[in-house]
Amino acid sequence: DQQVKQNSPSLSVQEGRISILNCDYTNSMFDYFLWYKKYPAEGPTFLISISSIKDKNEDGRFTVFLNKSAKHLSLHIVPSQPGDSAVYFCAAKPDTGNQFYFGTGTSLTVIP
Amino acid sequence: GAGVSQSPSNKVTEKGKDVELRCDPISGHTALYWYRQSLGQGLEFLIYFQGNSAPDKSGLPSDRFSAERTGGSVSTLTIQRTQQEDSAVYLCASSLSRGGVGQETQYFGPGTRLLVL
C-alpha cells in the first residue's frame, strides 16, 4: 500500500528552466513532509521540508508547495542546474508514530 | 567523520547464509532508522530505534530480520537464511530526538548493497 506516490519516474529539463517534481499522498494524518535528493551510490540527502501548518517553504532555488486539500506536494527548482540531476524522493510522516513513508522517486536530468 | 557510516558497502552472499549489516549514526543522534530499497522501489521502512525505548519493529518483513542497537549508538541489522528477494540496498539514517519540526530530519548513510545469489 503506497501511501506516498511519485507518478513520474523521470523528468528532463533544460538548464536554467524550472523543474517541478510532484508527489501525492493518501494519508490525511501526514503532517510533516520532506524532499530528499539522491546521487548514485550515495544515501539520500535532505533538501527541504514543510510542516502541514504551511503551504510554502522556500530555500534558495528550492521551493516546496503543499496543498493539503488535494494531498499534493511539489518541489520547484529554479533555475535548474546540471548538478541538480539526481533522484528526488518525497517523504511524509504522520503526527503520531515513528515511520516515514517514502515515494518511489523521480529521476531528474538537467540538460546543459 | 561527521556523517552516518555503514559497512560493508557491498555484500554478496549465497542463499541461506546469514548477513550482518552495520550502521554508525551521527554522534548525538538518538533516533536511528533502517530502510531497504529494492530495485525500482521506494524506501521501505524496516525498524526504528529511539534512545532506550523499545524499538518499533513494525516494518520488518519477516522473522528472519532482526536489529540491535548497542549503547544507543551503533546498530546492526541481521538477516538470517537470506533469500534472493532480500537483495536490495539497505539504508540507515539517524536524526535528533523528536522534539520539534526539523529535528526529525533524517541523515542517511551511503547504504549497503546486498546481493543474494
PDB file of C-alpha atoms in Angstrom:
ATOM      1  CA  ASP A   1       0.000   0.000   0.000  1.00  0.00           C
ATOM      2  CA  GLN A   2       1.920   3.008  -1.308  1.00  0.00           C
ATOM      3  CA  GLN A   3       0.811   5.970   0.778  1.00  0.00           C
ATOM      4  CA  VAL A   4       3.200   8.364  -0.923  1.00  0.00           C
ATOM      5  CA  LYS A   5       3.295   8.327  -4.687  1.00  0.00           C
ATOM      6  CA  GLN A   6       5.562   9.899  -7.237  1.00  0.00           C
ATOM      7  CA  ASN A   7       3.887   9.106 -10.514  1.00  0.00           C
ATOM      8  CA  SER A   8       6.633  10.431 -12.770  1.00  0.00           C
ATOM      9  CA  PRO A   9       9.643   8.126 -12.683  1.00  0.00           C
ATOM     10  CA  SER A  10      11.716  10.566 -14.725  1.00  0.00           C
ATOM     11  CA  LEU A  11      11.868  14.192 -15.822  1.00  0.00           C
ATOM     12  CA  SER A  12      14.161  16.081 -18.205  1.00  0.00           C
ATOM     13  CA  VAL A  13      14.558  19.842 -18.102  1.00  0.00           C
ATOM     14  CA  GLN A  14      16.807  22.322 -19.870  1.00  0.00           C
ATOM     15  CA  GLU A  15      19.373  24.126 -17.768  1.00  0.00           C
ATOM     16  CA  GLY A  16      18.004  27.430 -16.499  1.00  0.00           C
ATOM     17  CA  ARG A  17      14.380  26.365 -16.697  1.00  0.00           C
ATOM     18  CA  ILE A  18      12.089  25.352 -13.860  1.00  0.00           C
ATOM     19  CA  SER A  19      11.919  21.757 -12.651  1.00  0.00           C
ATOM     20  CA  ILE A  20       8.672  20.700 -10.997  1.00  0.00           C
ATOM     21  CA  LEU A  21       8.562  17.404  -9.170  1.00  0.00           C
ATOM     22  CA  ASN A  22       5.246  16.147  -7.887  1.00  0.00           C
ATOM     23  CA  CYS A  23       4.175  13.939  -5.033  1.00  0.00           C
ATOM     24  CA  ASP A  24       0.747  12.744  -3.913  1.00  0.00           C
ATOM     25  CA  TYR A  25      -0.220  11.158  -0.635  1.00  0.00           C
ATOM     26  CA  THR A  26      -3.254   9.374   0.681  1.00  0.00           C
ATOM     27  CA  ASN A  27      -2.989   9.626   4.466  1.00  0.00           C
ATOM     28  CA  SER A  28      -4.658  12.744   5.862  1.00  0.00           C
ATOM     29  CA  MET A  29      -2.743  12.234   9.118  1.00  0.00           C
ATOM     30  CA  PHE A  30       0.572  13.165   7.499  1.00  0.00           C
ATOM     31  CA  ASP A  31       1.742  16.458   8.965  1.00  0.00           C
ATOM     32  CA  TYR A  32       5.393  16.708   8.002  1.00  0.00           C
ATOM     33  CA  PHE A  33       6.817  16.413   4.524  1.00  0.00           C
ATOM     34  CA  LEU A  34      10.349  16.285   3.215  1.00  0.00           C
ATOM     35  CA  TRP A  35      12.244  16.110  -0.039  1.00  0.00           C
ATOM     36  CA  TYR A  36      15.471  14.189  -0.374  1.00  0.00           C
ATOM     37  CA  LYS A  37      17.961  14.134  -3.203  1.00  0.00           C
ATOM     38  CA  LYS A  38      19.982  11.057  -4.057  1.00  0.00           C
ATOM     39  CA  TYR A  39      23.033  10.663  -6.237  1.00  0.00           C
ATOM     40  CA  PRO A  40      24.084   7.209  -7.458  1.00  0.00           C
ATOM     41  CA  ALA A  41      25.904   5.094  -4.878  1.00  0.00           C
ATOM     42  CA  GLU A  42      25.119   7.599  -2.128  1.00  0.00           C
ATOM     43  CA  GLY A  43      22.425   7.788   0.526  1.00  0.00           C
ATOM     44  CA  PRO A  44      19.622  10.347   0.200  1.00  0.00           C
ATOM     45  CA  THR A  45      20.429  13.827   1.465  1.00  0.00           C
ATOM     46  CA  PHE A  46      17.883  16.139   2.996  1.00  0.00           C
ATOM     47  CA  LEU A  47      16.825  19.011   0.767  1.00  0.00           C
ATOM     48  CA  ILE A  48      13.842  20.849   2.176  1.00  0.00           C
ATOM     49  CA  SER A  49      10.849  20.219   4.406  1.00  0.00           C
ATOM     50  CA  ILE A  50       7.451  21.656   5.194  1.00  0.00           C
ATOM     51  CA  SER A  51       5.003  21.166   8.019  1.00  0.00           C
ATOM     52  CA  SER A  52       1.290  20.943   7.462  1.00  0.00           C
ATOM     53  CA  ILE A  53       0.677  24.352   9.002  1.00  0.00           C
ATOM     54  CA  LYS A  54       2.336  25.956   5.998  1.00  0.00           C
ATOM     55  CA  ASP A  55       1.640  25.840   2.286  1.00  0.00           C
ATOM     56  CA  LYS A  56       5.019  27.012   1.060  1.00  0.00           C
ATOM     57  CA  ASN A  57       8.627  26.867   2.153  1.00  0.00           C
ATOM     58  CA  GLU A  58      11.488  28.347   0.208  1.00  0.00           C
ATOM     59  CA  ASP A  59      15.228  27.790   0.443  1.00  0.00           C
ATOM     60  CA  GLY A  60      17.278  29.382  -2.283  1.00  0.00           C
ATOM     61  CA  ARG A  61      16.451  27.795  -5.612  1.00  0.00           C
ATOM     62  CA  PHE A  62      14.203  25.224  -3.964  1.00  0.00           C
ATOM     63  CA  THR A  63      10.572  25.785  -3.023  1.00  0.00           C
ATOM     64  CA  VAL A  64       8.172  23.201  -1.683  1.00  0.00           C
ATOM     65  CA  PHE A  65       4.436  23.722  -2.022  1.00  0.00           C
ATOM     66  CA  LEU A  66       1.840  21.837  -0.014  1.00  0.00           C
ATOM     67  CA  ASN A  67      -1.818  21.560  -0.998  1.00  0.00           C
ATOM     68  CA  LYS A  68      -3.441  19.741   1.899  1.00  0.00           C
ATOM     69  CA  SER A  69      -6.912  19.604   0.391  1.00  0.00           C
ATOM     70  CA  ALA A  70      -5.528  17.891  -2.694  1.00  0.00           C
ATOM     71  CA  LYS A  71      -2.988  15.867  -0.696  1.00  0.00           C
ATOM     72  CA  HIS A  72      -0.364  17.069  -3.096  1.00  0.00           C
ATOM     73  CA  LEU A  73       3.202  18.202  -2.643  1.00  0.00           C
ATOM     74  CA  SER A  74       5.537  19.680  -5.210  1.00  0.00           C
ATOM     75  CA  LEU A  75       9.155  20.738  -5.376  1.00  0.00           C
ATOM     76  CA  HIS A  76      10.177  23.589  -7.651  1.00  0.00           C
ATOM     77  CA  ILE A  77      13.779  24.127  -8.636  1.00  0.00           C
ATOM     78  CA  VAL A  78      14.508  27.471 -10.287  1.00  0.00           C
ATOM     79  CA  PRO A  79      16.767  27.837 -12.166  1.00  0.00           C
ATOM     80  CA  SER A  80      17.680  24.198 -12.756  1.00  0.00           C
ATOM     81  CA  GLN A  81      21.364  23.355 -12.956  1.00  0.00           C
ATOM     82  CA  PRO A  82      23.122  20.239 -14.300  1.00  0.00           C
ATOM     83  CA  GLY A  83      24.275  19.436 -10.767  1.00  0.00           C
ATOM     84  CA  ASP A  84      20.625  19.047  -9.782  1.00  0.00           C
ATOM     85  CA  SER A  85      20.475  15.849 -11.843  1.00  0.00           C
ATOM     86  CA  ALA A  86      19.632  13.166  -9.285  1.00  0.00           C
ATOM     87  CA  VAL A  87      16.768  11.077  -7.972  1.00  0.00           C
ATOM     88  CA  TYR A  88      14.359  13.035  -5.785  1.00  0.00           C
ATOM     89  CA  PHE A  89      12.286  11.341  -3.102  1.00  0.00           C
ATOM     90  CA  CYS A  90       9.405  12.859  -1.226  1.00  0.00           C
ATOM     91  CA  ALA A  91       8.615  11.580   2.236  1.00  0.00           C
ATOM     92  CA  ALA A  92       5.836  12.112   4.732  1.00  0.00           C
ATOM     93  CA  LYS A  93       5.289  11.448   8.388  1.00  0.00           C
ATOM     94  CA  PRO A  94       2.084  11.304  10.435  1.00  0.00           C
ATOM     95  CA  ASP A  95       1.683  13.275  13.630  1.00  0.00           C
ATOM     96  CA  THR A  96       1.949  10.076  15.656  1.00  0.00           C
ATOM     97  CA  GLY A  97       4.195   7.094  15.150  1.00  0.00           C
ATOM     98  CA  ASN A  98       7.753   6.787  14.016  1.00  0.00           C
ATOM     99  CA  GLN A  99       7.504   5.756  10.425  1.00  0.00           C
ATOM    100  CA  PHE A 100       8.428   7.919   7.474  1.00  0.00           C
ATOM    101  CA  TYR A 101       6.793   6.982   4.189  1.00  0.00           C
ATOM    102  CA  PHE A 102       8.787   7.496   1.021  1.00  0.00           C
ATOM    103  CA  GLY A 103       7.760   7.737  -2.594  1.00  0.00           C
ATOM    104  CA  THR A 104       9.470   5.719  -5.305  1.00  0.00           C
ATOM    105  CA  GLY A 105      11.475   8.676  -6.556  1.00  0.00           C
ATOM    106  CA  THR A 106      11.702  10.813  -9.680  1.00  0.00           C
ATOM    107  CA  SER A 107      14.912  10.869 -11.663  1.00  0.00           C
ATOM    108  CA  LEU A 108      15.646  14.427 -12.773  1.00  0.00           C
ATOM    109  CA  THR A 109      18.011  15.132 -15.647  1.00  0.00           C
ATOM    110  CA  VAL A 110      19.009  18.729 -16.270  1.00  0.00           C
ATOM    111  CA  ILE A 111      20.323  19.106 -19.792  1.00  0.00           C
ATOM    112  CA  PRO A 112      23.136  21.636 -20.242  1.00  0.00           C
TER     113      PRO A 112
ATOM    114  CA  GLY B   1      33.564  11.525  10.332  1.00  0.00           C
ATOM    115  CA  ALA B   2      30.526  13.689  10.809  1.00  0.00           C
ATOM    116  CA  GLY B   3      28.057  11.639   8.783  1.00  0.00           C
ATOM    117  CA  VAL B   4      26.313   8.308   9.064  1.00  0.00           C
ATOM    118  CA  SER B   5      28.542   5.442   8.037  1.00  0.00           C
ATOM    119  CA  GLN B   6      27.601   1.936   7.012  1.00  0.00           C
ATOM    120  CA  SER B   7      29.556  -1.225   6.427  1.00  0.00           C
ATOM    121  CA  PRO B   8      30.126  -3.144   4.337  1.00  0.00           C
ATOM    122  CA  SER B   9      29.382  -1.024   1.314  1.00  0.00           C
ATOM    123  CA  ASN B  10      28.721  -4.133  -0.748  1.00  0.00           C
ATOM    124  CA  LYS B  11      27.919  -7.675   0.263  1.00  0.00           C
ATOM    125  CA  VAL B  12      27.463 -10.718  -1.924  1.00  0.00           C
ATOM    126  CA  THR B  13      26.228 -13.841  -0.201  1.00  0.00           C
ATOM    127  CA  GLU B  14      24.747 -17.190  -1.015  1.00  0.00           C
ATOM    128  CA  LYS B  15      21.135 -18.033  -0.421  1.00  0.00           C
ATOM    129  CA  GLY B  16      20.638 -19.441   3.050  1.00  0.00           C
ATOM    130  CA  LYS B  17      23.587 -17.659   4.661  1.00  0.00           C
ATOM    131  CA  ASP B  18      23.261 -15.077   7.430  1.00  0.00           C
ATOM    132  CA  VAL B  19      24.462 -11.497   6.978  1.00  0.00           C
ATOM    133  CA  GLU B  20      25.125  -8.627   9.350  1.00  0.00           C
ATOM    134  CA  LEU B  21      24.996  -5.007   8.291  1.00  0.00           C
ATOM    135  CA  ARG B  22      26.409  -2.247  10.447  1.00  0.00           C
ATOM    136  CA  CYS B  23      25.420   1.380  10.940  1.00  0.00           C
ATOM    137  CA  ASP B  24      27.269   4.105  12.833  1.00  0.00           C
ATOM    138  CA  PRO B  25      24.919   7.067  13.342  1.00  0.00           C
ATOM    139  CA  ILE B  26      25.854  10.691  13.786  1.00  0.00           C
ATOM    140  CA  SER B  27      27.106  11.345  17.282  1.00  0.00           C
ATOM    141  CA  GLY B  28      24.348  12.725  19.478  1.00  0.00           C
ATOM    142  CA  HIS B  29      21.519  11.447  17.309  1.00  0.00           C
ATOM    143  CA  THR B  30      19.238   9.330  19.441  1.00  0.00           C
ATOM    144  CA  ALA B  31      16.930   8.145  16.672  1.00  0.00           C
ATOM    145  CA  LEU B  32      18.059   5.515  14.178  1.00  0.00           C
ATOM    146  CA  TYR B  33      16.169   4.033  11.246  1.00  0.00           C
ATOM    147  CA  TRP B  34      16.767   1.133   8.893  1.00  0.00           C
ATOM    148  CA  TYR B  35      15.247   1.116   5.403  1.00  0.00           C
ATOM    149  CA  ARG B  36      15.678  -1.008   2.345  1.00  0.00           C
ATOM    150  CA  GLN B  37      15.308  -0.050  -1.264  1.00  0.00           C
ATOM    151  CA  SER B  38      14.653  -2.799  -3.743  1.00  0.00           C
ATOM    152  CA  LEU B  39      15.199  -2.197  -7.439  1.00  0.00           C
ATOM    153  CA  GLY B  40      12.648   0.279  -8.775  1.00  0.00           C
ATOM    154  CA  GLN B  41      11.019   0.737  -5.395  1.00  0.00           C
ATOM    155  CA  GLY B  42      10.900   3.488  -2.810  1.00  0.00           C
ATOM    156  CA  LEU B  43      12.472   3.304   0.588  1.00  0.00           C
ATOM    157  CA  GLU B  44      10.754   0.714   2.736  1.00  0.00           C
ATOM    158  CA  PHE B  45      10.801   1.311   6.481  1.00  0.00           C
ATOM    159  CA  LEU B  46      12.170  -1.623   8.491  1.00  0.00           C
ATOM    160  CA  ILE B  47      12.823  -0.614  12.085  1.00  0.00           C
ATOM    161  CA  TYR B  48      13.214   2.458  14.307  1.00  0.00           C
ATOM    162  CA  PHE B  49      15.216   2.955  17.499  1.00  0.00           C
ATOM    163  CA  GLN B  50      14.760   5.910  19.826  1.00  0.00           C
ATOM    164  CA  GLY B  51      17.045   6.190  22.808  1.00  0.00           C
ATOM    165  CA  ASN B  52      16.449   3.396  25.286  1.00  0.00           C
ATOM    166  CA  SER B  53      12.858   2.810  24.236  1.00  0.00           C
ATOM    167  CA  ALA B  54      11.708  -0.466  22.761  1.00  0.00           C
ATOM    168  CA  PRO B  55      12.296  -0.396  19.009  1.00  0.00           C
ATOM    169  CA  ASP B  56       9.478  -0.061  16.508  1.00  0.00           C
ATOM    170  CA  LYS B  57       9.829  -3.275  14.510  1.00  0.00           C
ATOM    171  CA  SER B  58       6.626  -2.892  12.559  1.00  0.00           C
ATOM    172  CA  GLY B  59       8.393  -2.739   9.187  1.00  0.00           C
ATOM    173  CA  LEU B  60      10.436  -5.908   9.440  1.00  0.00           C
ATOM    174  CA  PRO B  61       9.237  -8.166   6.612  1.00  0.00           C
ATOM    175  CA  SER B  62       9.782 -11.486   8.359  1.00  0.00           C
ATOM    176  CA  ASP B  63      11.247 -13.062  11.482  1.00  0.00           C
ATOM    177  CA  ARG B  64      14.475 -13.632   9.546  1.00  0.00           C
ATOM    178  CA  PHE B  65      15.166  -9.924  10.041  1.00  0.00           C
ATOM    179  CA  SER B  66      16.328  -8.509  13.356  1.00  0.00           C
ATOM    180  CA  ALA B  67      18.230  -5.466  14.528  1.00  0.00           C
ATOM    181  CA  GLU B  68      20.028  -4.328  17.616  1.00  0.00           C
ATOM    182  CA  ARG B  69      21.358  -1.026  18.797  1.00  0.00           C
ATOM    183  CA  THR B  70      24.080  -1.256  21.409  1.00  0.00           C
ATOM    184  CA  GLY B  71      24.713   1.562  23.854  1.00  0.00           C
ATOM    185  CA  GLY B  72      22.344   3.822  21.996  1.00  0.00           C
ATOM    186  CA  SER B  73      24.809   4.198  19.150  1.00  0.00           C
ATOM    187  CA  VAL B  74      25.930   1.538  16.676  1.00  0.00           C
ATOM    188  CA  SER B  75      23.261  -0.658  15.147  1.00  0.00           C
ATOM    189  CA  THR B  76      23.431  -3.984  13.358  1.00  0.00           C
ATOM    190  CA  LEU B  77      20.785  -5.391  11.055  1.00  0.00           C
ATOM    191  CA  THR B  78      20.878  -9.163  10.781  1.00  0.00           C
ATOM    192  CA  ILE B  79      19.231 -11.180   8.045  1.00  0.00           C
ATOM    193  CA  GLN B  80      19.142 -14.899   8.686  1.00  0.00           C
ATOM    194  CA  ARG B  81      18.841 -17.546   5.978  1.00  0.00           C
ATOM    195  CA  THR B  82      18.978 -14.941   3.229  1.00  0.00           C
ATOM    196  CA  GLN B  83      16.727 -15.274   0.209  1.00  0.00           C
ATOM    197  CA  GLN B  84      17.180 -13.818  -3.259  1.00  0.00           C
ATOM    198  CA  GLU B  85      14.335 -11.366  -2.643  1.00  0.00           C
ATOM    199  CA  ASP B  86      16.393  -9.864   0.181  1.00  0.00           C
ATOM    200  CA  SER B  87      18.699  -8.360  -2.448  1.00  0.00           C
ATOM    201  CA  ALA B  88      18.415  -4.608  -2.050  1.00  0.00           C
ATOM    202  CA  VAL B  89      20.191  -1.521  -0.793  1.00  0.00           C
ATOM    203  CA  TYR B  90      19.893  -1.305   2.978  1.00  0.00           C
ATOM    204  CA  LEU B  91      19.999   2.272   4.232  1.00  0.00           C
ATOM    205  CA  CYS B  92      20.485   3.527   7.744  1.00  0.00           C
ATOM    206  CA  ALA B  93      19.535   7.014   8.890  1.00  0.00           C
ATOM    207  CA  SER B  94      19.790   8.911  12.142  1.00  0.00           C
ATOM    208  CA  SER B  95      18.135  12.019  13.489  1.00  0.00           C
ATOM    209  CA  LEU B  96      17.923  14.129  16.588  1.00  0.00           C
ATOM    210  CA  SER B  97      15.298  13.033  19.045  1.00  0.00           C
ATOM    211  CA  ARG B  98      11.762  14.060  18.358  1.00  0.00           C
ATOM    212  CA  GLY B  99      11.498  17.478  19.871  1.00  0.00           C
ATOM    213  CA  GLY B 100      10.003  19.568  17.164  1.00  0.00           C
ATOM    214  CA  VAL B 101       9.836  20.240  13.485  1.00  0.00           C
ATOM    215  CA  GLY B 102      13.228  19.984  11.886  1.00  0.00           C
ATOM    216  CA  GLN B 103      14.655  17.651  14.470  1.00  0.00           C
ATOM    217  CA  GLU B 104      13.117  14.748  12.653  1.00  0.00           C
ATOM    218  CA  THR B 105      15.159  15.290   9.516  1.00  0.00           C
ATOM    219  CA  GLN B 106      16.998  12.086   8.808  1.00  0.00           C
ATOM    220  CA  TYR B 107      20.593  11.898   7.712  1.00  0.00           C
ATOM    221  CA  PHE B 108      21.316   8.838   5.632  1.00  0.00           C
ATOM    222  CA  GLY B 109      24.349   6.686   5.266  1.00  0.00           C
ATOM    223  CA  PRO B 110      25.569   5.543   1.852  1.00  0.00           C
ATOM    224  CA  GLY B 111      23.875   2.175   2.181  1.00  0.00           C
ATOM    225  CA  THR B 112      24.922  -1.447   1.919  1.00  0.00           C
ATOM    226  CA  ARG B 113      24.232  -3.127  -1.392  1.00  0.00           C
ATOM    227  CA  LEU B 114      23.278  -6.719  -0.663  1.00  0.00           C
ATOM    228  CA  LEU B 115      23.168  -9.314  -3.393  1.00  0.00           C
ATOM    229  CA  VAL B 116      21.923 -12.786  -2.566  1.00  0.00           C
ATOM    230  CA  LEU B 117      22.864 -15.354  -5.167  1.00  0.00           C
TER     231      LEU B 117
END
